mmCIF file of C-alpha atoms in Angstrom:
data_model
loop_
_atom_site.group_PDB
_atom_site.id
_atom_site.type_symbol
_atom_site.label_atom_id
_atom_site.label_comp_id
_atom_site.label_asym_id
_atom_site.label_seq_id
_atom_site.Cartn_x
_atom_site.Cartn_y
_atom_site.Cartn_z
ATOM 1 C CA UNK K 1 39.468 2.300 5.992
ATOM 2 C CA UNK K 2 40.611 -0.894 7.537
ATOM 3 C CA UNK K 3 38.823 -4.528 6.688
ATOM 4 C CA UNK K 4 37.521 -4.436 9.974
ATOM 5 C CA UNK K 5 36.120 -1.351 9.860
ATOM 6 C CA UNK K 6 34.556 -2.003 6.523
ATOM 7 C CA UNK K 7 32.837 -4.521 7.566
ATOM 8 C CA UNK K 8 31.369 -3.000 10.598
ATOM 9 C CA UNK K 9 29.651 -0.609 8.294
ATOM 10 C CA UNK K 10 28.803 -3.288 5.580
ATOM 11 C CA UNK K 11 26.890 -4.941 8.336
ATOM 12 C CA UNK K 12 25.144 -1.620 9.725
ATOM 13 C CA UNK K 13 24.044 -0.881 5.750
ATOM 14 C CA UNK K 14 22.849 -5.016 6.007
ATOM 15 C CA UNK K 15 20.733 -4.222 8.614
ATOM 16 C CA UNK K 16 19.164 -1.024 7.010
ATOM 17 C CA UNK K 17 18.684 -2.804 3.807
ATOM 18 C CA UNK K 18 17.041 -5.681 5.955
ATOM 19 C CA UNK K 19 14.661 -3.205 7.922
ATOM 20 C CA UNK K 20 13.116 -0.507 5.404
ATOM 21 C CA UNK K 21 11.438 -1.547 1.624
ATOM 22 C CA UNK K 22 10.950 2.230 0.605
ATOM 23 C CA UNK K 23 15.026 2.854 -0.462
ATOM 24 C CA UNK K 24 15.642 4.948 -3.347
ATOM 25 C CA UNK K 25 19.512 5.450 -4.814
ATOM 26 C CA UNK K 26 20.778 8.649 -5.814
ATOM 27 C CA UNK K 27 24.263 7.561 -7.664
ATOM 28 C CA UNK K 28 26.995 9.492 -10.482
ATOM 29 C CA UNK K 29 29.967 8.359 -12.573
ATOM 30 C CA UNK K 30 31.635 6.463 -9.684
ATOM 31 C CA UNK K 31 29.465 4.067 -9.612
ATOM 32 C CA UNK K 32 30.439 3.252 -13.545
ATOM 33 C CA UNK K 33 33.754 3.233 -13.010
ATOM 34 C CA UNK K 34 34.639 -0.087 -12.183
ATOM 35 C CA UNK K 35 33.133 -0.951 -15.470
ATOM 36 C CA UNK K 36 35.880 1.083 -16.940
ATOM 37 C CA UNK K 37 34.136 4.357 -17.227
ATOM 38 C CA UNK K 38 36.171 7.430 -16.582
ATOM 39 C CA UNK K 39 35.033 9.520 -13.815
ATOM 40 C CA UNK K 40 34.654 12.827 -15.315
ATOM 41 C CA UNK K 41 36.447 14.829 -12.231
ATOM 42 C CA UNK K 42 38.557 11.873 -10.837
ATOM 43 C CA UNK K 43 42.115 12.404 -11.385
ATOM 44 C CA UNK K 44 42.432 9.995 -14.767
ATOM 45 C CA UNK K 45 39.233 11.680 -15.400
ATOM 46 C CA UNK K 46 37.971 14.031 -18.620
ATOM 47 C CA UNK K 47 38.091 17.243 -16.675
ATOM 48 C CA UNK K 48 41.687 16.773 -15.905
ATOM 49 C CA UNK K 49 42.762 15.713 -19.968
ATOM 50 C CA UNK K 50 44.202 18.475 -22.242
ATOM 51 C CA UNK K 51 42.167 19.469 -25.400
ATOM 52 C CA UNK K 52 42.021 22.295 -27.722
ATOM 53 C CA UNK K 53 38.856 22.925 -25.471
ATOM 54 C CA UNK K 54 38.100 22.570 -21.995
ATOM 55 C CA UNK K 55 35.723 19.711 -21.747
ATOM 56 C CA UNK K 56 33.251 21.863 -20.259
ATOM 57 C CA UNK K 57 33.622 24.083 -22.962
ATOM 58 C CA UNK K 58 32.989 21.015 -25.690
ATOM 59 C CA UNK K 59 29.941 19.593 -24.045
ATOM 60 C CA UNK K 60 28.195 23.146 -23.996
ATOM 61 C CA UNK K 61 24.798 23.955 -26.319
ATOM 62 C CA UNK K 62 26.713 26.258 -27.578
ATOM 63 C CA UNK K 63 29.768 24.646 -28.891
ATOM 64 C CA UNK K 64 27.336 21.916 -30.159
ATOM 65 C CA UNK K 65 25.669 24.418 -32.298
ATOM 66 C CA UNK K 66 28.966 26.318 -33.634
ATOM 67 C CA UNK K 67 31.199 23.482 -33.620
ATOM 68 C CA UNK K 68 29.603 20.237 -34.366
ATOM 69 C CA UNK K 69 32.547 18.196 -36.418
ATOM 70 C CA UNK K 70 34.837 19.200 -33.232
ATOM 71 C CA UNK K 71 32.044 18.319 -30.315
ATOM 72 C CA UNK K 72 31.071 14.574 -32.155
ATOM 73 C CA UNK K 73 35.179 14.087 -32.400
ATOM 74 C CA UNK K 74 35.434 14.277 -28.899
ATOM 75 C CA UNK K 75 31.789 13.051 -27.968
ATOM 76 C CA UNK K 76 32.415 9.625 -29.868
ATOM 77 C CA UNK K 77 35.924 9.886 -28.374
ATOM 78 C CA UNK K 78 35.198 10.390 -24.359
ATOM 79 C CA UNK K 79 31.780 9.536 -23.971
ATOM 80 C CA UNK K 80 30.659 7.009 -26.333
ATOM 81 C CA UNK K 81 31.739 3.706 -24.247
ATOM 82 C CA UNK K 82 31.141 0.503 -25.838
ATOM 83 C CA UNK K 83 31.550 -3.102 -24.773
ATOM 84 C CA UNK K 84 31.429 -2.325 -20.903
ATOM 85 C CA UNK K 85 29.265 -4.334 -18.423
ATOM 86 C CA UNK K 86 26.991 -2.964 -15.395
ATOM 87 C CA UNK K 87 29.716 -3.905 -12.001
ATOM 88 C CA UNK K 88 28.143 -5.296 -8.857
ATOM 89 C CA UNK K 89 26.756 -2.009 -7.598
ATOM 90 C CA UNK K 90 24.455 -2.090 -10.906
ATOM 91 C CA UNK K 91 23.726 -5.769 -10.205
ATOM 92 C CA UNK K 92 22.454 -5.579 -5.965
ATOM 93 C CA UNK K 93 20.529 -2.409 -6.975
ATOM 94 C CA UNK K 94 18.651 -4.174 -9.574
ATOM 95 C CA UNK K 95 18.051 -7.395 -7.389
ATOM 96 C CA UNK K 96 17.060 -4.709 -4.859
ATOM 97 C CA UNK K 97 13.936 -3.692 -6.746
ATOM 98 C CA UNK K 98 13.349 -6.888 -8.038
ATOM 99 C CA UNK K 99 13.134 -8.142 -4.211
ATOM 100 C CA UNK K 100 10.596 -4.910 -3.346
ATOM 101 C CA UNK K 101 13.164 -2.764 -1.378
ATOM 102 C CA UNK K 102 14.408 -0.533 -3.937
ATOM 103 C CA UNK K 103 12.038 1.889 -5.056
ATOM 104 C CA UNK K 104 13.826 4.150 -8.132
ATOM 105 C CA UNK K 105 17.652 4.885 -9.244
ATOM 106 C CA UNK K 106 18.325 8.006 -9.786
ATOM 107 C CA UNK K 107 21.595 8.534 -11.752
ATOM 108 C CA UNK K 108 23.660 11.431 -12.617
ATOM 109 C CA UNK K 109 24.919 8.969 -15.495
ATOM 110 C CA UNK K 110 24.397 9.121 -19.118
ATOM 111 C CA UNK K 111 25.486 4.886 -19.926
ATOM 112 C CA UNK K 112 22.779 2.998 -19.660
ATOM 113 C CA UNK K 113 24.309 0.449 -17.329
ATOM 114 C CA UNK K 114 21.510 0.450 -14.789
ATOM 115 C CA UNK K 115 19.339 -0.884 -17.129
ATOM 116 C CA UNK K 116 21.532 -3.001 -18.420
ATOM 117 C CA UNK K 117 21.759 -4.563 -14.914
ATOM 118 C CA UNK K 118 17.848 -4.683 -15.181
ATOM 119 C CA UNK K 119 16.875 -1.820 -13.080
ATOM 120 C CA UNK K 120 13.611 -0.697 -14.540
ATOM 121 C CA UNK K 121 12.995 2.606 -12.644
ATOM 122 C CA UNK K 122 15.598 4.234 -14.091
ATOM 123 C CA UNK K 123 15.697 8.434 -13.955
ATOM 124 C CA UNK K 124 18.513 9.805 -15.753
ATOM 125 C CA UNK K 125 18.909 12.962 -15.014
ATOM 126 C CA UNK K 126 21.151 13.745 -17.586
ATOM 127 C CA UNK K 127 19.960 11.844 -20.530
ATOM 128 C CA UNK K 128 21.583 8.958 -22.215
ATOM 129 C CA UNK K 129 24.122 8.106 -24.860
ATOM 130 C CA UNK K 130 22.017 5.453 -26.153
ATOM 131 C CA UNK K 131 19.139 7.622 -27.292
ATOM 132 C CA UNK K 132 19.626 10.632 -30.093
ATOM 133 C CA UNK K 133 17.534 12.381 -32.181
ATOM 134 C CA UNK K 134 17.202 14.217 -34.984
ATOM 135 C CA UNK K 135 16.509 18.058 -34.536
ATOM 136 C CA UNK K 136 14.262 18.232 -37.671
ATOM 137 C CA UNK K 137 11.859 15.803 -37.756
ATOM 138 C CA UNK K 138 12.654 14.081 -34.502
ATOM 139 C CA UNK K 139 13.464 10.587 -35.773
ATOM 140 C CA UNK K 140 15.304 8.340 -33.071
ATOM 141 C CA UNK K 141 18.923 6.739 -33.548
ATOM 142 C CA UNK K 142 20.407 4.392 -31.407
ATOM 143 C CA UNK K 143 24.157 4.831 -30.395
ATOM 144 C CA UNK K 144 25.559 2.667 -32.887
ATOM 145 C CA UNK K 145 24.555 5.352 -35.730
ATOM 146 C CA UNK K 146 26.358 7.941 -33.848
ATOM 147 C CA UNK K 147 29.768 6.295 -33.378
ATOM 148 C CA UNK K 148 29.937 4.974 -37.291
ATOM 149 C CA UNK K 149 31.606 8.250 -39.002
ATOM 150 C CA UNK K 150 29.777 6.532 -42.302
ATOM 151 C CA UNK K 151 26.825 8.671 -41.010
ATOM 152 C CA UNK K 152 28.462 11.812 -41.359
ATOM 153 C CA UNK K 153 27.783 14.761 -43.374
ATOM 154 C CA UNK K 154 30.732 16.267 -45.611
ATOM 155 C CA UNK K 155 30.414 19.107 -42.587
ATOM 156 C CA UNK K 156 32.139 15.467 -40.142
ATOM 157 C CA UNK K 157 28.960 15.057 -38.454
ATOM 158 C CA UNK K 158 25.989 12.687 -37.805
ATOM 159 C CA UNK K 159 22.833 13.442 -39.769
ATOM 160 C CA UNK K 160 19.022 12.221 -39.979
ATOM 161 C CA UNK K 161 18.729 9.528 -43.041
ATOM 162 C CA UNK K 162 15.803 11.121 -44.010
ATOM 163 C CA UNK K 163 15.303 14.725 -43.689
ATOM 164 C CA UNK K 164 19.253 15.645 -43.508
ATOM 165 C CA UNK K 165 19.130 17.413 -40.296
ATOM 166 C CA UNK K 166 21.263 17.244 -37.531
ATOM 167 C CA UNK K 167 21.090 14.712 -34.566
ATOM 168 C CA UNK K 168 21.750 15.660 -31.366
ATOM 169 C CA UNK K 169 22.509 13.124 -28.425
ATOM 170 C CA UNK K 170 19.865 13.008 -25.807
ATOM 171 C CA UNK K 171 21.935 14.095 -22.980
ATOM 172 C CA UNK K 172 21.779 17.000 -20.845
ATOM 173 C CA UNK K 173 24.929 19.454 -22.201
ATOM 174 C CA UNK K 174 26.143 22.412 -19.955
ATOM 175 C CA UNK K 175 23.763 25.791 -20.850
ATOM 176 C CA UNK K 176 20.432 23.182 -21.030
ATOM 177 C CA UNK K 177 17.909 22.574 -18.269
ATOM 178 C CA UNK K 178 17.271 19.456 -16.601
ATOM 179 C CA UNK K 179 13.907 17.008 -18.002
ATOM 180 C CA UNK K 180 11.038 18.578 -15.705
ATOM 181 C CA UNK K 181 9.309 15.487 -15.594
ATOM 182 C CA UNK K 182 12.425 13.352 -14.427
ATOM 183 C CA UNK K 183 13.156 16.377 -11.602
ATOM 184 C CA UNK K 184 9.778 16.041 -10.756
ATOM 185 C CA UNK K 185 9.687 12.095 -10.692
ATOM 186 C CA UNK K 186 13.097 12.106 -8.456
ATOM 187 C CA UNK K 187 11.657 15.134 -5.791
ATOM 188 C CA UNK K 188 8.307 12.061 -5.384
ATOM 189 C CA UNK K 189 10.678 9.417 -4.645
ATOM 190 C CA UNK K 190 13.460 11.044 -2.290
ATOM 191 C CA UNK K 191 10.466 13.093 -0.672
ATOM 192 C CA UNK K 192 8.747 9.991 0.250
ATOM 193 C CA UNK K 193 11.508 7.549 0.820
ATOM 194 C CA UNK K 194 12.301 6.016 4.287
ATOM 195 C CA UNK K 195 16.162 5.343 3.230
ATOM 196 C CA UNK K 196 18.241 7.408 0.284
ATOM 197 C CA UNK K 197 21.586 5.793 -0.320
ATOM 198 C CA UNK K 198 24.033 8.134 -2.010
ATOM 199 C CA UNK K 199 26.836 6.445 -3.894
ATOM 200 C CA UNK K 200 29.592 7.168 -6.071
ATOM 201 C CA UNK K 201 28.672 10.787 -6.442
ATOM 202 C CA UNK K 202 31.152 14.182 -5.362
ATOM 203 C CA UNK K 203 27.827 16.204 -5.123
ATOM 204 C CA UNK K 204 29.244 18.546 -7.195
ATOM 205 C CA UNK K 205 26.873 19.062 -9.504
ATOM 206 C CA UNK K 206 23.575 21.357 -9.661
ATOM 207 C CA UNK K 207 20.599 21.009 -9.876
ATOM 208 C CA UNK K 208 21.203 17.113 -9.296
ATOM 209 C CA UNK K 209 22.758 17.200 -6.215
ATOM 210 C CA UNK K 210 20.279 19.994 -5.076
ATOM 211 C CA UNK K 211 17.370 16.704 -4.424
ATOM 212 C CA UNK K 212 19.179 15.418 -1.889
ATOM 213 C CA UNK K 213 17.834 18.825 -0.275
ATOM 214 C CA UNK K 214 13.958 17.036 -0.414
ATOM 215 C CA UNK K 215 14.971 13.943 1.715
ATOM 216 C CA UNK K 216 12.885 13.462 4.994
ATOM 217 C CA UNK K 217 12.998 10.141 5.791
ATOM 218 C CA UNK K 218 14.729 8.013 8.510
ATOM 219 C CA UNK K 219 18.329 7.186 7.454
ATOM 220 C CA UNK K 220 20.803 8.700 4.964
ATOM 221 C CA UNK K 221 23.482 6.842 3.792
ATOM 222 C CA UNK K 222 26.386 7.747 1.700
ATOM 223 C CA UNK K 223 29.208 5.364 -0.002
ATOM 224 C CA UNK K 224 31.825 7.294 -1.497
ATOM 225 C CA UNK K 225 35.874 6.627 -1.691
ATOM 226 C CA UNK K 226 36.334 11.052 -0.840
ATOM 227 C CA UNK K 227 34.499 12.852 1.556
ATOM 228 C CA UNK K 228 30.631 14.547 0.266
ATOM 229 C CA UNK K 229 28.952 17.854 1.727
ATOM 230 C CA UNK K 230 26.519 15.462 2.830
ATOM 231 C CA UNK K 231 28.925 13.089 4.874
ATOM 232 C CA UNK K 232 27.993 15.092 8.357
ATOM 233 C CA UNK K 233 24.423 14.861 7.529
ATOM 234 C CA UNK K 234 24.454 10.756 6.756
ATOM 235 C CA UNK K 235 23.425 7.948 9.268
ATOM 236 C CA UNK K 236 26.123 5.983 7.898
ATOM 237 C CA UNK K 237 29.425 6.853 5.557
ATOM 238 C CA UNK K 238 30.845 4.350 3.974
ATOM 239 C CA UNK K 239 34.469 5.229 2.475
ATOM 240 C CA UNK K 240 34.684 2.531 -0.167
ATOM 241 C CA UNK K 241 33.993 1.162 -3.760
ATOM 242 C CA UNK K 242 30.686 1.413 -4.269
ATOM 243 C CA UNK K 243 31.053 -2.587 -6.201
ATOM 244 C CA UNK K 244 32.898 -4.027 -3.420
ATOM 245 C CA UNK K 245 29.732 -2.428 -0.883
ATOM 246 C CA UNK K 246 27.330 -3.472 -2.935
ATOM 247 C CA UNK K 247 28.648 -7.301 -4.031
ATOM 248 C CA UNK K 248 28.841 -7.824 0.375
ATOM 249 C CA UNK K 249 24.734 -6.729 0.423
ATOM 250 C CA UNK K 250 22.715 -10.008 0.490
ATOM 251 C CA UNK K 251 19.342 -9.442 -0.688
#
């Protein structure tokens, strides 16, 4: 896309941002990855990286369960990110709800960047690296007891301080279901929102990408650098990083 046509649709997204104050955002890894977070399917990204395992394979219940030392290798090696900062897409959409127009962000994402930002209605569909638990008694650890391997048991992974058991990150691994309660928090706010914006997200990825299905509302717009099965279905498409989009928005 040409400057000049970029900023033909940075104004038309302007105006919708100007006219409607029920927008919700419905966003994946792309939107991290100008803060230096591999997309997962992008070409750079996990999925296309050679393992012992397929990815998909490691971050499985199942290989959790049976293979714990070899899922937290590559868990504190792929997908525990430290030292990153939330981009200017994470920025506008926080100033967004601060200013009223943005009702929730929903995010395929499991870094915590949105609240970092200072979003506060925050749905992560897929759980977060920052939160993990212990599956005995339930006590809470933050990510920095994860990453330290001084936490290990002589098995080579992390376990509770004070019942011994073993903690389990709080995201959403391939064979588990979604939270009910976020699915059912996301369907209220794209069912009743006048504007959904979709951005940085292939749509690839069910159930998440199945909520787009409850939007009703007046204008659909999508910001993603390759084409979405929603593209024919958006008011606007905006073929771009989702930062550089987002840092042109005034509020």
């Amino acid at each position: 896309m040409s400057d000049n046509d970029c900023s033909k649709e940075i104004l038309e997204f302007q105006e919708i941002i100007d006219k409607y104050d029920n927008i919700v955002f419905f966003g994946g890894a792309g939107v991290s990855t100008e803060s230096g977070i591999p997309d997962f399917r992008s070409v750079d990204g996990l999925y296309n990286q050679k393992y012992d395992y397929p990815p998909e394979t490691i971050l499985s219940h199942t290989f959790y369960v049976k293979k714990p030392k070899e899922f937290f290798r590559f868990y504190r090696d792929k997908l525990i990110v430290k030292g990153v900062e939330p981009n200017a897409a994470h920025k506008k959409l926080a100033e967004l709800e601060k200013a009223g127009k943005l009702k929730a962000v929903i995010t395929q994402n499991i870094d915590g960047l949105h609240q970092a930002a200072g979003s506060k209605e925050v749905l992560e569909l897929h759980g977060s690296t920052l939160r993990n638990y212990c599956l005995g008694c339930g006590e809470s650890y933050d990510i920095d007891y994860v990453a330290d391997p001084a936490n290990d048991s002589d098995e080579g992974f992390p376990v509770c301080k004070k019942c011994g058991g073993a903690i389990k990150p709080d995201v959403v691994l391939y064979e588990e279901g979604l939270d009910m309660n976020t699915m059912q928090k996301s369907v209220h706010y794209i069912s009743n929102a006048q504007v959904l914006i979709i951005g940085g997200t292939s749509l690839a990825v069910y159930p998440a990408a199945g909520l787009i299905d409850y939007f009703k509302g007046d204008k659909l717009v999508v910001i993603n650098m390759a084409p979405t099965s929603r593209d024919a279905q958006a008011d606007l498409v905006i073929p771009e990083r989702i930062g550089k989009v987002f840092d042109a928005i005034k509020v």
